[in-house]
mmCIF file of C-alpha atoms in Angstrom:
data_model
loop_
_atom_site.group_PDB
_atom_site.id
_atom_site.type_symbol
_atom_site.label_atom_id
_atom_site.label_comp_id
_atom_site.label_asym_id
_atom_site.label_seq_id
_atom_site.Cartn_x
_atom_site.Cartn_y
_atom_site.Cartn_z
ATOM 1 C CA SER A 1 -32.523 -8.943 -21.586
ATOM 2 C CA VAL A 2 -28.769 -8.386 -21.632
ATOM 3 C CA SER A 3 -27.553 -7.038 -18.289
ATOM 4 C CA HIS A 4 -23.886 -8.034 -18.235
ATOM 5 C CA PRO A 5 -21.016 -6.751 -20.425
ATOM 6 C CA LEU A 6 -19.798 -10.274 -21.237
ATOM 7 C CA ALA A 7 -23.315 -11.327 -22.208
ATOM 8 C CA GLU A 8 -23.629 -8.251 -24.392
ATOM 9 C CA ALA A 9 -20.317 -9.026 -26.101
ATOM 10 C CA ILE A 10 -21.374 -12.624 -26.826
ATOM 11 C CA VAL A 11 -24.726 -11.528 -28.267
ATOM 12 C CA LYS A 12 -23.134 -8.884 -30.493
ATOM 13 C CA ARG A 13 -20.551 -11.379 -31.774
ATOM 14 C CA ALA A 14 -23.251 -13.922 -32.590
ATOM 15 C CA GLN A 15 -25.293 -11.296 -34.410
ATOM 16 C CA SER A 16 -22.253 -10.125 -36.394
ATOM 17 C CA ARG A 17 -21.786 -13.698 -37.652
ATOM 18 C CA GLY A 18 -25.393 -13.883 -38.810
ATOM 19 C CA LEU A 19 -26.414 -16.516 -36.263
ATOM 20 C CA VAL A 20 -30.104 -16.947 -35.515
ATOM 21 C CA LEU A 21 -30.704 -16.448 -31.799
ATOM 22 C CA PRO A 22 -33.541 -18.675 -30.538
ATOM 23 C CA GLU A 23 -36.037 -17.464 -27.979
ATOM 24 C CA ALA A 24 -35.094 -18.047 -24.359
ATOM 25 C CA SER A 25 -37.521 -18.290 -21.467
ATOM 26 C CA SER A 26 -37.368 -18.665 -17.694
ATOM 27 C CA LEU A 27 -34.139 -16.679 -17.519
ATOM 28 C CA ARG A 28 -32.562 -16.891 -14.076
ATOM 29 C CA GLN A 29 -29.422 -15.099 -12.957
ATOM 30 C CA ILE A 30 -27.238 -16.867 -10.401
ATOM 31 C CA SER A 31 -25.215 -14.263 -8.525
ATOM 32 C CA GLY A 32 -21.492 -14.821 -8.981
ATOM 33 C CA GLU A 33 -22.028 -17.921 -11.134
ATOM 34 C CA GLY A 34 -23.852 -17.091 -14.372
ATOM 35 C CA ALA A 35 -27.351 -17.582 -15.753
ATOM 36 C CA THR A 36 -29.733 -20.310 -16.898
ATOM 37 C CA ALA A 37 -32.649 -20.311 -19.322
ATOM 38 C CA ILE A 38 -34.879 -22.675 -21.277
ATOM 39 C CA VAL A 39 -33.921 -22.767 -24.975
ATOM 40 C CA GLY A 40 -35.501 -25.263 -27.353
ATOM 41 C CA GLY A 41 -36.808 -27.339 -24.476
ATOM 42 C CA SER A 42 -33.353 -27.700 -22.881
ATOM 43 C CA ILE A 43 -31.850 -25.991 -19.846
ATOM 44 C CA ILE A 44 -28.944 -23.864 -21.048
ATOM 45 C CA ALA A 45 -26.488 -22.584 -18.457
ATOM 46 C CA VAL A 46 -23.695 -20.086 -19.123
ATOM 47 C CA GLY A 47 -21.062 -18.880 -16.686
ATOM 48 C CA ARG A 48 -18.665 -20.666 -14.355
ATOM 49 C CA ALA A 49 -17.599 -24.281 -14.677
ATOM 50 C CA SER A 50 -19.556 -25.110 -11.516
ATOM 51 C CA LEU A 51 -22.844 -24.851 -13.448
ATOM 52 C CA GLY A 52 -22.432 -28.307 -15.035
ATOM 53 C CA ALA A 53 -20.303 -31.378 -15.660
ATOM 54 C CA VAL A 54 -16.862 -30.485 -17.036
ATOM 55 C CA ASP A 55 -15.187 -32.575 -19.747
ATOM 56 C CA ASP A 56 -11.389 -32.939 -19.543
ATOM 57 C CA SER A 57 -10.789 -32.017 -23.183
ATOM 58 C CA VAL A 58 -12.916 -28.876 -22.880
ATOM 59 C CA ALA A 59 -11.227 -28.030 -19.581
ATOM 60 C CA ALA A 60 -7.848 -28.166 -21.342
ATOM 61 C CA ALA A 61 -9.108 -25.722 -23.972
ATOM 62 C CA ALA A 62 -10.448 -23.455 -21.233
ATOM 63 C CA ASN A 63 -7.084 -23.505 -19.451
ATOM 64 C CA LYS A 64 -5.326 -22.424 -22.657
ATOM 65 C CA LEU A 65 -7.730 -19.519 -23.050
ATOM 66 C CA GLU A 66 -7.220 -18.456 -19.444
ATOM 67 C CA ASP A 67 -3.444 -18.757 -19.687
ATOM 68 C CA ALA A 68 -3.619 -16.392 -22.662
ATOM 69 C CA GLY A 69 -5.363 -13.808 -20.473
ATOM 70 C CA ASN A 70 -8.951 -14.444 -21.545
ATOM 71 C CA SER A 71 -12.090 -14.667 -19.447
ATOM 72 C CA VAL A 72 -13.828 -18.001 -20.021
ATOM 73 C CA VAL A 73 -17.578 -18.548 -20.145
ATOM 74 C CA TRP A 74 -18.738 -22.167 -19.948
ATOM 75 C CA VAL A 75 -21.842 -23.288 -21.838
ATOM 76 C CA PHE A 76 -23.897 -26.305 -20.680
ATOM 77 C CA ARG A 77 -27.019 -27.976 -22.012
ATOM 78 C CA ASP A 78 -28.963 -30.056 -19.502
ATOM 79 C CA GLY A 79 -25.839 -30.205 -17.345
ATOM 80 C CA ALA A 80 -23.532 -31.448 -20.132
ATOM 81 C CA VAL A 81 -20.783 -29.167 -21.393
ATOM 82 C CA MET A 82 -21.218 -27.822 -24.932
ATOM 83 C CA GLY A 83 -18.064 -25.711 -25.024
ATOM 84 C CA VAL A 84 -16.382 -22.582 -23.760
ATOM 85 C CA ILE A 85 -16.232 -19.007 -24.997
ATOM 86 C CA GLY A 86 -13.114 -16.908 -24.515
ATOM 87 C CA LEU A 87 -13.413 -13.155 -24.116
ATOM 88 C CA SER A 88 -10.665 -10.585 -23.845
ATOM 89 C CA ASP A 89 -11.191 -7.156 -22.302
ATOM 90 C CA THR A 90 -9.750 -4.082 -23.970
ATOM 91 C CA PRO A 91 -8.634 -1.449 -21.457
ATOM 92 C CA ARG A 92 -10.132 1.944 -22.192
ATOM 93 C CA SER A 93 -7.574 4.669 -22.731
ATOM 94 C CA GLU A 94 -8.983 6.934 -20.023
ATOM 95 C CA VAL A 95 -8.651 4.361 -17.218
ATOM 96 C CA SER A 96 -4.906 4.842 -16.747
ATOM 97 C CA GLU A 97 -5.438 8.610 -16.666
ATOM 98 C CA ALA A 98 -8.206 8.219 -14.067
ATOM 99 C CA ILE A 99 -5.977 6.121 -11.795
ATOM 100 C CA ALA A 100 -3.088 8.566 -12.183
ATOM 101 C CA LEU A 101 -5.408 11.451 -11.252
ATOM 102 C CA LEU A 102 -6.599 9.624 -8.137
ATOM 103 C CA HIS A 103 -3.020 9.000 -6.989
ATOM 104 C CA GLU A 104 -2.108 12.604 -7.779
ATOM 105 C CA HIS A 105 -4.886 13.882 -5.542
ATOM 106 C CA GLY A 106 -4.076 11.744 -2.528
ATOM 107 C CA VAL A 107 -5.653 8.310 -3.012
ATOM 108 C CA LYS A 108 -3.271 5.846 -1.348
ATOM 109 C CA SER A 109 -4.008 2.685 -3.312
ATOM 110 C CA VAL A 110 -6.263 1.322 -6.053
ATOM 111 C CA ALA A 111 -7.263 -2.344 -6.134
ATOM 112 C CA MET A 112 -9.114 -4.358 -8.772
ATOM 113 C CA LEU A 113 -11.788 -6.761 -7.523
ATOM 114 C CA THR A 114 -13.145 -9.037 -10.237
ATOM 115 C CA GLY A 115 -14.796 -12.364 -10.783
ATOM 116 C CA ASP A 116 -12.678 -12.930 -13.899
ATOM 117 C CA HIS A 117 -9.816 -15.400 -14.110
ATOM 118 C CA ALA A 118 -6.557 -14.237 -12.513
ATOM 119 C CA GLY A 119 -4.647 -14.276 -15.809
ATOM 120 C CA ALA A 120 -7.166 -12.034 -17.549
ATOM 121 C CA ALA A 121 -7.358 -9.744 -14.528
ATOM 122 C CA ARG A 122 -3.574 -9.320 -14.295
ATOM 123 C CA LYS A 123 -3.366 -8.585 -18.013
ATOM 124 C CA ILE A 124 -5.888 -5.758 -17.764
ATOM 125 C CA ALA A 125 -4.535 -4.463 -14.435
ATOM 126 C CA GLY A 126 -1.003 -4.308 -15.812
ATOM 127 C CA ALA A 127 -2.147 -2.167 -18.727
ATOM 128 C CA MET A 128 -3.926 0.208 -16.334
ATOM 129 C CA GLY A 129 -1.159 0.502 -13.741
ATOM 130 C CA ILE A 130 -2.911 -1.409 -10.934
ATOM 131 C CA ASP A 131 -0.716 -3.539 -8.683
ATOM 132 C CA ASP A 132 -3.307 -4.937 -6.240
ATOM 133 C CA VAL A 133 -5.382 -7.489 -8.209
ATOM 134 C CA ARG A 134 -7.962 -9.810 -6.607
ATOM 135 C CA ALA A 135 -9.522 -12.242 -9.100
ATOM 136 C CA ASP A 136 -11.919 -15.217 -9.218
ATOM 137 C CA LEU A 137 -14.122 -13.495 -6.648
ATOM 138 C CA LEU A 138 -17.719 -14.183 -5.696
ATOM 139 C CA PRO A 139 -19.902 -11.352 -4.302
ATOM 140 C CA GLY A 140 -19.149 -12.468 -0.749
ATOM 141 C CA ASP A 141 -15.423 -12.425 -1.470
ATOM 142 C CA LYS A 142 -15.619 -8.813 -2.662
ATOM 143 C CA LEU A 143 -17.520 -7.903 0.490
ATOM 144 C CA GLY A 144 -14.855 -9.482 2.713
ATOM 145 C CA ILE A 145 -12.012 -7.751 0.858
ATOM 146 C CA VAL A 146 -13.682 -4.335 1.157
ATOM 147 C CA GLN A 147 -14.130 -4.853 4.890
ATOM 148 C CA ASP A 148 -10.500 -5.963 5.248
ATOM 149 C CA LEU A 149 -9.199 -2.973 3.260
ATOM 150 C CA ARG A 150 -11.244 -0.644 5.427
ATOM 151 C CA ASP A 151 -9.849 -2.178 8.611
ATOM 152 C CA ARG A 152 -6.252 -1.866 7.367
ATOM 153 C CA ASN A 153 -6.317 1.395 5.427
ATOM 154 C CA GLY A 154 -9.219 3.456 6.748
ATOM 155 C CA SER A 155 -11.870 4.813 4.391
ATOM 156 C CA VAL A 156 -12.630 2.740 1.295
ATOM 157 C CA VAL A 157 -14.452 3.783 -1.869
ATOM 158 C CA MET A 158 -15.940 1.007 -4.009
ATOM 159 C CA VAL A 159 -16.713 1.593 -7.686
ATOM 160 C CA GLY A 160 -18.906 -0.947 -9.472
ATOM 161 C CA ASP A 161 -21.731 -1.458 -11.911
ATOM 162 C CA GLY A 162 -22.876 -5.074 -11.611
ATOM 163 C CA VAL A 163 -25.181 -7.199 -9.480
ATOM 164 C CA ASN A 164 -22.154 -8.905 -7.949
ATOM 165 C CA ASP A 165 -20.825 -5.538 -6.761
ATOM 166 C CA GLY A 166 -23.899 -4.798 -4.623
ATOM 167 C CA PRO A 167 -22.678 -6.173 -1.257
ATOM 168 C CA ALA A 168 -19.268 -4.511 -1.619
ATOM 169 C CA LEU A 169 -20.848 -1.183 -2.614
ATOM 170 C CA ALA A 170 -23.016 -1.320 0.505
ATOM 171 C CA ALA A 171 -20.079 -2.183 2.786
ATOM 172 C CA ALA A 172 -17.741 0.552 1.524
ATOM 173 C CA ASP A 173 -17.588 3.950 3.202
ATOM 174 C CA VAL A 174 -18.640 5.400 -0.146
ATOM 175 C CA GLY A 175 -20.170 3.300 -2.913
ATOM 176 C CA ILE A 176 -20.048 4.688 -6.459
ATOM 177 C CA ALA A 177 -22.076 3.132 -9.287
ATOM 178 C CA MET A 178 -21.313 3.802 -12.931
ATOM 179 C CA GLY A 179 -24.859 4.592 -14.038
ATOM 180 C CA ALA A 180 -24.615 4.351 -17.823
ATOM 181 C CA ALA A 181 -23.924 0.606 -17.732
ATOM 182 C CA GLY A 182 -24.880 -0.088 -14.143
ATOM 183 C CA THR A 183 -27.508 -2.541 -12.971
ATOM 184 C CA ASP A 184 -30.453 -1.469 -10.850
ATOM 185 C CA VAL A 185 -28.955 -3.283 -7.862
ATOM 186 C CA ALA A 186 -25.688 -1.353 -8.104
ATOM 187 C CA MET A 187 -27.374 2.019 -8.527
ATOM 188 C CA GLU A 188 -29.824 1.443 -5.673
ATOM 189 C CA THR A 189 -27.072 0.266 -3.321
ATOM 190 C CA ALA A 190 -24.486 2.938 -4.110
ATOM 191 C CA ASP A 191 -24.224 6.280 -2.354
ATOM 192 C CA ILE A 192 -23.283 8.080 -5.579
ATOM 193 C CA VAL A 193 -24.335 7.331 -9.167
ATOM 194 C CA LEU A 194 -22.183 8.757 -11.958
ATOM 195 C CA MET A 195 -24.107 9.013 -15.224
ATOM 196 C CA GLY A 196 -21.416 7.749 -17.574
ATOM 197 C CA ASN A 197 -18.859 5.014 -18.203
ATOM 198 C CA ASP A 198 -15.780 7.250 -18.109
ATOM 199 C CA LEU A 199 -13.808 6.350 -14.962
ATOM 200 C CA ARG A 200 -12.271 9.810 -14.958
ATOM 201 C CA LEU A 201 -15.647 10.864 -13.529
ATOM 202 C CA VAL A 202 -14.615 9.099 -10.312
ATOM 203 C CA ALA A 203 -11.500 11.263 -10.077
ATOM 204 C CA ASP A 204 -13.611 14.321 -10.914
ATOM 205 C CA ALA A 205 -16.101 13.476 -8.154
ATOM 206 C CA TYR A 206 -13.259 13.029 -5.664
ATOM 207 C CA GLN A 207 -11.737 16.395 -6.576
ATOM 208 C CA LEU A 208 -15.146 18.084 -6.466
ATOM 209 C CA SER A 209 -15.784 16.698 -2.993
ATOM 210 C CA LYS A 210 -12.452 18.124 -1.796
ATOM 211 C CA ALA A 211 -13.234 21.490 -3.392
ATOM 212 C CA SER A 212 -16.688 21.486 -1.740
ATOM 213 C CA ARG A 213 -15.157 20.684 1.636
ATOM 214 C CA ARG A 214 -12.724 23.598 1.301
ATOM 215 C CA MET A 215 -15.623 25.861 0.345
ATOM 216 C CA ILE A 216 -17.668 24.790 3.374
ATOM 217 C CA LEU A 217 -14.747 25.490 5.721
ATOM 218 C CA GLN A 218 -14.207 28.928 4.150
ATOM 219 C CA ASN A 219 -17.875 29.802 4.551
ATOM 220 C CA LEU A 220 -17.993 28.604 8.162
ATOM 221 C CA ILE A 221 -14.906 30.634 9.069
ATOM 222 C CA LEU A 222 -16.334 33.721 7.334
ATOM 223 C CA ALA A 223 -19.794 33.462 8.899
ATOM 224 C CA LEU A 224 -18.545 32.645 12.399
ATOM 225 C CA GLY A 225 -15.863 35.320 12.143
ATOM 226 C CA VAL A 226 -18.427 38.035 11.452
ATOM 227 C CA ILE A 227 -20.572 36.839 14.368
ATOM 228 C CA CYS A 228 -17.564 36.812 16.693
ATOM 229 C CA ILE A 229 -16.758 40.393 15.712
ATOM 230 C CA VAL A 230 -20.269 41.856 15.633
ATOM 231 C CA SER A 231 -21.553 40.279 18.877
ATOM 232 C CA PRO A 232 -18.987 41.881 21.242
ATOM 233 C CA LEU A 233 -19.325 45.239 19.458
ATOM 234 C CA ALA A 234 -23.117 45.097 19.890
ATOM 235 C CA ILE A 235 -22.787 44.162 23.574
ATOM 236 C CA ILE A 236 -20.534 47.112 24.403
ATOM 237 C CA GLY A 237 -22.711 49.468 22.358
ATOM 238 C CA VAL A 238 -20.209 50.264 19.614
ATOM 239 C CA ALA A 239 -22.405 48.754 16.902
ATOM 240 C CA ASP A 240 -26.143 49.321 17.119
ATOM 241 C CA LEU A 241 -28.823 47.209 15.447
ATOM 242 C CA GLY A 242 -28.518 48.707 11.948
ATOM 243 C CA PRO A 243 -24.782 48.123 11.340
ATOM 244 C CA ALA A 244 -24.962 44.721 13.056
ATOM 245 C CA VAL A 245 -27.749 43.551 10.715
ATOM 246 C CA ILE A 246 -25.911 44.883 7.675
ATOM 247 C CA LEU A 247 -22.694 43.101 8.643
ATOM 248 C CA HIS A 248 -24.486 39.830 9.444
ATOM 249 C CA GLU A 249 -26.645 39.748 6.311
ATOM 250 C CA GLY A 250 -23.723 40.987 4.242
ATOM 251 C CA SER A 251 -21.682 38.011 5.360
ATOM 252 C CA THR A 252 -24.533 35.738 4.242
ATOM 253 C CA ILE A 253 -24.420 37.238 0.768
ATOM 254 C CA VAL A 254 -20.648 36.776 0.646
ATOM 255 C CA VAL A 255 -21.062 33.126 1.646
ATOM 256 C CA VAL A 256 -23.578 32.557 -1.163
ATOM 257 C CA LEU A 257 -21.368 34.271 -3.732
ATOM 258 C CA ASN A 258 -18.358 32.272 -2.548
ATOM 259 C CA SER A 259 -20.335 29.040 -2.947
ATOM 260 C CA LEU A 260 -21.329 29.961 -6.488
ATOM 261 C CA ARG A 261 -17.662 29.725 -7.443
ATOM 262 C CA LEU A 262 -18.153 25.948 -7.560
ATOM 263 C CA LEU A 263 -20.226 26.437 -10.713
ATOM 264 C CA ARG A 264 -17.018 27.508 -12.456
ATOM 265 C CA TRP A 265 -15.019 24.599 -11.014
ATOM 266 C CA SER A 266 -13.151 22.550 -13.599
ATOM 267 C CA PRO A 267 -11.820 19.098 -12.599
ATOM 268 C CA ARG A 268 -9.159 19.179 -15.270
ATOM 269 C CA ARG A 269 -7.633 22.394 -13.880
ATOM 270 C CA SER A 270 -8.068 22.037 -10.104
#
């Protein structure tokens, strides 16, 4: 089954060209490297160049693709290189808006962590307004960077959807998985799962958390304030049991009604 966006893009392109896709068996994913399977009696490997023997002429073609800002997928049969596939990401229009919203609401910095080639990563990051780009990363590299960012900057939120993001999602203070395209590993590891691919949902979740925190503080101040007022009055006999109960339970109702305001909360207007 297709469980990676690059794999999905390759399959769709092959199908659009009318190519017959042979049956594959013994599929094995290699974290941070690629995947292997048995096709037509041969071991087919797709992913990084480290999965097989690299030919100089094919390596030159791969370098040209990478220099042009493409991600390169190597294809090997029984360890021998068959060729390379170049893929180019198209930044979604809402990503720049999501990053701008995060900065607007107090997020200090946004970094891109990717296993793609540095040229392709910088091309996409530039279009989205991201300055901190870390490319050619394995899962362990992402984990180390998250830990380093946390040590230097404080709290870190990691957003991911792939198998390779699992360790970094677990290490972050808050891990967020994009559920619509996310793998089981990412969703099980993350603290929060957003059911969609729109990255503006991350900014919405951040704003909602801040609004919820403000609401909790308001409710605590209101509830404790009533107790601090009613208790002394009851002790000195100014307020007997009836008024004290009414004031206390009344404050509870006010707290509930105040909390219900979150149902009307709109991330685009807060």
